[in-house]
Amino acid sequence: YSAYASIIDDLGFNHQRCTFHAMKNLMDKLIKKHNGLNRKIKKLNADIKELEKEIKEISEKYKGQKGRTRKDDTERQKDNQEKRKLNKELSEKKAERKKCTNKLKRDDKLVKKISLIFKSKTEKTARKRFQKLYDKLEDLPKEIKSFIKNLSKYLDKAIQHTINRKIPSTNNLIEGFYKTTLPGKIKKIFKTYRGLIIRITLNNIRWIKRCAIINKN
């Protein structure tokens, strides 16, 4: 949340940005792209299968026949021409599939490299891994390029856990505790200042009832 930085800086604390959410923000951008690529690959696979089937049917039609096609054999001449056309289209479809697959592999490889920045044992290693990616910024896919440029603005706050081992790299423990203490409907209420006052008031009422009224009776 954008307001956290100014509040934490004013209080003079070390601000550790949650690395889990940093990676989630990246993946949210990539998922849409990857889903599109996977749909395209699926469509290409179906097209390739159909083309291979058509080519095989033409080949089977003239199975066992050797030598050049006679000029007066117009049917076979036409089938040969169709087969060449299908083979060309097949090669193009396979090249396009390979291109899409390579994009997925490249993105996955880059995501792993980014993840390693946050998993580094030391600050020096984290900065070195980041710099290697930043040096190739113009060659990166636009989603990852945008993420790395943004990460450069808060890198110090993303690797505090590599400097001080007592600082967790994510806020999952805090979120996990919060999620198990109250039902969702109640949590939304107590996230506001008014909700907090109500919570304190209710706790005081319960304490008075339990310790003062019930014990007195």
Short mmCIF file of C-alpha atoms in Angstrom, two decimals:
data_model
loop_
_atom_site.label_atom_id
_atom_site.label_comp_id
_atom_site.label_asym_id
_atom_site.label_seq_id
_atom_site.Cartn_x
_atom_site.Cartn_y
_atom_site.Cartn_z
CA TYR A 1 0.00 0.00 0.00
CA SER A 2 1.47 3.36 -1.07
CA ALA A 3 0.89 5.06 2.29
CA TYR A 4 2.98 2.50 4.20
CA ALA A 5 6.32 3.89 3.01
CA SER A 6 5.83 7.44 4.31
CA ILE A 7 4.42 6.21 7.65
CA ILE A 8 7.26 3.73 8.24
CA ASP A 9 9.91 6.27 7.19
CA ASP A 10 8.44 8.87 9.57
CA LEU A 11 8.57 6.35 12.40
CA GLY A 12 12.20 5.60 11.59
CA PHE A 13 11.80 1.86 11.01
CA ASN A 14 13.41 -0.34 8.37
CA HIS A 15 10.82 -1.00 5.71
CA GLN A 16 10.84 -4.51 4.23
CA ARG A 17 8.58 -4.83 1.20
CA CYS A 18 6.86 -8.22 1.05
CA THR A 19 8.73 -10.27 -1.57
CA PHE A 20 5.79 -12.65 -1.96
CA HIS A 21 3.54 -9.80 -3.08
CA ALA A 22 6.30 -8.36 -5.28
CA MET A 23 6.46 -11.67 -7.16
CA LYS A 24 2.67 -11.89 -7.22
CA ASN A 25 2.46 -8.46 -8.85
CA LEU A 26 4.88 -9.65 -11.52
CA MET A 27 3.03 -12.91 -12.13
CA ASP A 28 -0.33 -11.11 -12.34
CA LYS A 29 1.07 -9.21 -15.34
CA LEU A 30 2.58 -12.32 -16.93
CA ILE A 31 -0.37 -14.67 -16.43
CA LYS A 32 -2.55 -12.86 -18.99
CA LYS A 33 0.29 -12.96 -21.51
CA HIS A 34 1.10 -16.61 -20.80
CA ASN A 35 -2.55 -17.64 -21.01
CA GLY A 36 -2.70 -16.05 -24.45
CA LEU A 37 0.48 -17.85 -25.54
CA ASN A 38 -0.79 -21.19 -24.23
CA ARG A 39 -4.09 -20.74 -26.09
CA LYS A 40 -2.14 -19.95 -29.24
CA ILE A 41 0.06 -23.04 -28.78
CA LYS A 42 -3.03 -25.19 -28.28
CA LYS A 43 -4.55 -23.83 -31.50
CA LEU A 44 -1.27 -24.36 -33.37
CA ASN A 45 -1.05 -27.94 -32.10
CA ALA A 46 -4.52 -28.65 -33.48
CA ASP A 47 -3.64 -27.02 -36.82
CA ILE A 48 -0.36 -28.94 -37.05
CA LYS A 49 -2.13 -32.23 -36.33
CA GLU A 50 -4.68 -31.52 -39.08
CA LEU A 51 -1.99 -30.54 -41.59
CA GLU A 52 0.04 -33.68 -40.85
CA LYS A 53 -3.10 -35.73 -41.37
CA GLU A 54 -3.77 -34.12 -44.77
CA ILE A 55 -0.14 -34.59 -45.88
CA LYS A 56 -0.23 -38.23 -44.82
CA GLU A 57 -3.43 -38.83 -46.78
CA ILE A 58 -1.83 -37.48 -49.96
CA SER A 59 1.31 -39.57 -49.37
CA GLU A 60 -0.76 -42.71 -48.74
CA LYS A 61 -2.65 -42.11 -51.99
CA TYR A 62 0.54 -42.61 -54.01
CA LYS A 63 2.25 -45.12 -51.73
CA GLY A 64 4.50 -47.49 -53.65
CA GLN A 65 4.69 -45.27 -56.73
CA LYS A 66 8.26 -44.25 -57.55
CA GLY A 67 9.89 -41.93 -60.00
CA ARG A 68 8.90 -38.55 -61.31
CA THR A 69 5.30 -37.63 -61.81
CA ARG A 70 4.26 -37.76 -65.45
CA LYS A 71 3.26 -34.44 -67.02
CA ASP A 72 -0.02 -35.89 -68.18
CA ASP A 73 -0.87 -37.12 -64.66
CA THR A 74 -2.69 -33.92 -63.77
CA GLU A 75 -4.27 -35.35 -60.62
CA ARG A 76 -0.94 -36.28 -59.09
CA GLN A 77 0.60 -33.00 -60.24
CA LYS A 78 -2.19 -31.18 -58.43
CA ASP A 79 -1.76 -33.32 -55.29
CA ASN A 80 2.01 -32.70 -55.31
CA GLN A 81 1.38 -28.98 -55.48
CA GLU A 82 -1.11 -29.22 -52.62
CA LYS A 83 1.35 -31.26 -50.59
CA ARG A 84 4.10 -28.65 -51.05
CA LYS A 85 1.67 -25.96 -49.95
CA LEU A 86 0.66 -27.96 -46.88
CA ASN A 87 4.31 -28.68 -45.96
CA LYS A 88 5.13 -24.97 -46.19
CA GLU A 89 2.17 -24.11 -43.96
CA LEU A 90 3.20 -26.89 -41.55
CA SER A 91 6.74 -25.49 -41.27
CA GLU A 92 5.35 -22.01 -40.58
CA LYS A 93 2.99 -23.32 -37.90
CA LYS A 94 5.79 -25.27 -36.21
CA ALA A 95 8.07 -22.21 -36.29
CA GLU A 96 5.32 -20.09 -34.72
CA ARG A 97 4.75 -22.72 -32.01
CA LYS A 98 8.45 -22.81 -31.25
CA LYS A 99 8.50 -19.03 -31.01
CA CYS A 100 5.63 -19.05 -28.49
CA THR A 101 7.22 -21.88 -26.49
CA ASN A 102 10.54 -20.02 -26.37
CA LYS A 103 8.77 -16.90 -25.03
CA LEU A 104 7.26 -18.96 -22.21
CA LYS A 105 10.61 -20.58 -21.41
CA ARG A 106 12.39 -17.22 -21.49
CA ASP A 107 9.85 -15.63 -19.13
CA ASP A 108 10.01 -18.59 -16.73
CA LYS A 109 13.81 -18.38 -16.68
CA LEU A 110 13.71 -14.64 -15.97
CA VAL A 111 11.10 -15.08 -13.22
CA LYS A 112 13.38 -17.61 -11.53
CA LYS A 113 16.29 -15.15 -11.72
CA ILE A 114 14.15 -12.43 -10.14
CA SER A 115 13.03 -14.83 -7.43
CA LEU A 116 16.68 -15.59 -6.66
CA ILE A 117 17.25 -11.89 -5.86
CA PHE A 118 14.85 -12.20 -2.94
CA LYS A 119 16.22 -15.61 -1.92
CA SER A 120 19.81 -14.37 -1.75
CA LYS A 121 21.74 -15.10 1.43
CA THR A 122 23.54 -11.76 1.43
CA GLU A 123 22.84 -8.19 0.34
CA LYS A 124 25.85 -8.28 -1.99
CA THR A 125 24.52 -11.33 -3.83
CA ALA A 126 21.04 -9.80 -4.09
CA ARG A 127 22.37 -6.58 -5.59
CA LYS A 128 24.64 -8.45 -7.98
CA ARG A 129 21.75 -10.57 -9.27
CA PHE A 130 19.58 -7.49 -9.67
CA GLN A 131 22.29 -5.58 -11.53
CA LYS A 132 22.75 -8.41 -14.05
CA LEU A 133 19.09 -8.11 -15.01
CA TYR A 134 19.11 -4.32 -14.97
CA ASP A 135 22.12 -4.22 -17.32
CA LYS A 136 20.01 -6.10 -19.90
CA LEU A 137 16.90 -3.99 -19.30
CA GLU A 138 16.28 -3.09 -22.96
CA ASP A 139 16.38 -6.75 -23.98
CA LEU A 140 13.77 -7.87 -21.46
CA PRO A 141 10.08 -8.50 -22.25
CA LYS A 142 8.00 -5.39 -21.51
CA GLU A 143 6.26 -6.89 -18.43
CA ILE A 144 9.55 -7.90 -16.82
CA LYS A 145 11.27 -4.69 -17.96
CA SER A 146 8.56 -2.64 -16.22
CA PHE A 147 8.90 -4.75 -13.04
CA ILE A 148 12.70 -4.39 -12.90
CA LYS A 149 12.49 -0.60 -13.44
CA ASN A 150 9.98 -0.35 -10.63
CA LEU A 151 12.02 -2.67 -8.39
CA SER A 152 15.04 -0.40 -8.83
CA LYS A 153 13.08 2.33 -7.01
CA TYR A 154 12.55 0.24 -3.87
CA LEU A 155 15.33 -2.37 -4.04
CA ASP A 156 16.70 -1.31 -0.63
CA LYS A 157 13.30 -2.03 0.92
CA ALA A 158 13.02 -5.37 -0.84
CA ILE A 159 16.27 -6.85 0.49
CA GLN A 160 16.31 -5.69 4.13
CA HIS A 161 15.93 -9.35 5.11
CA THR A 162 19.34 -10.13 3.58
CA ILE A 163 20.95 -7.56 5.92
CA ASN A 164 19.07 -8.40 9.10
CA ARG A 165 18.03 -12.05 9.52
CA LYS A 166 15.41 -11.11 12.10
CA ILE A 167 13.40 -9.35 9.38
CA PRO A 168 11.08 -11.73 7.49
CA SER A 169 11.04 -11.41 3.70
CA THR A 170 7.24 -11.63 3.57
CA ASN A 171 4.29 -10.60 5.72
CA ASN A 172 2.69 -14.05 5.40
CA LEU A 173 3.00 -14.79 9.13
CA ILE A 174 1.22 -11.56 10.04
CA GLU A 175 -1.48 -12.13 7.42
CA GLY A 176 -1.86 -15.75 8.48
CA PHE A 177 -2.35 -14.74 12.11
CA TYR A 178 -4.84 -12.03 11.18
CA LYS A 179 -6.82 -14.36 8.93
CA THR A 180 -7.24 -16.99 11.65
CA THR A 181 -8.31 -14.62 14.44
CA LEU A 182 -11.47 -13.13 12.99
CA PRO A 183 -14.05 -14.03 10.33
CA GLY A 184 -13.81 -12.09 7.08
CA LYS A 185 -16.92 -10.00 7.70
CA ILE A 186 -15.58 -8.79 11.04
CA LYS A 187 -12.05 -8.16 9.74
CA LYS A 188 -13.34 -5.67 7.19
CA ILE A 189 -15.02 -3.68 9.96
CA PHE A 190 -11.97 -3.58 12.26
CA LYS A 191 -9.65 -2.37 9.51
CA THR A 192 -11.08 1.13 9.99
CA TYR A 193 -10.32 3.53 12.85
CA ARG A 194 -14.00 3.46 13.90
CA GLY A 195 -13.93 -0.32 13.79
CA LEU A 196 -10.87 -0.38 16.05
CA ILE A 197 -12.60 1.85 18.63
CA ILE A 198 -15.64 -0.45 18.54
CA ARG A 199 -13.37 -3.47 19.04
CA ILE A 200 -11.70 -1.88 22.08
CA THR A 201 -15.06 -0.83 23.52
CA LEU A 202 -16.50 -4.35 23.10
CA ASN A 203 -13.42 -5.86 24.75
CA ASN A 204 -13.87 -3.47 27.71
CA ILE A 205 -17.55 -4.39 28.01
CA ARG A 206 -16.72 -8.10 27.95
CA TRP A 207 -14.01 -7.57 30.58
CA ILE A 208 -16.41 -5.63 32.88
CA LYS A 209 -19.09 -8.28 32.43
CA ARG A 210 -16.69 -11.16 33.09
CA CYS A 211 -14.62 -9.69 35.93
CA ALA A 212 -16.93 -7.22 37.62
CA ILE A 213 -20.56 -8.27 37.16
CA ILE A 214 -20.31 -12.09 37.00
CA ASN A 215 -17.66 -12.41 39.73
CA LYS A 216 -19.60 -10.04 42.00
CA ASN A 217 -22.74 -12.17 41.63
#
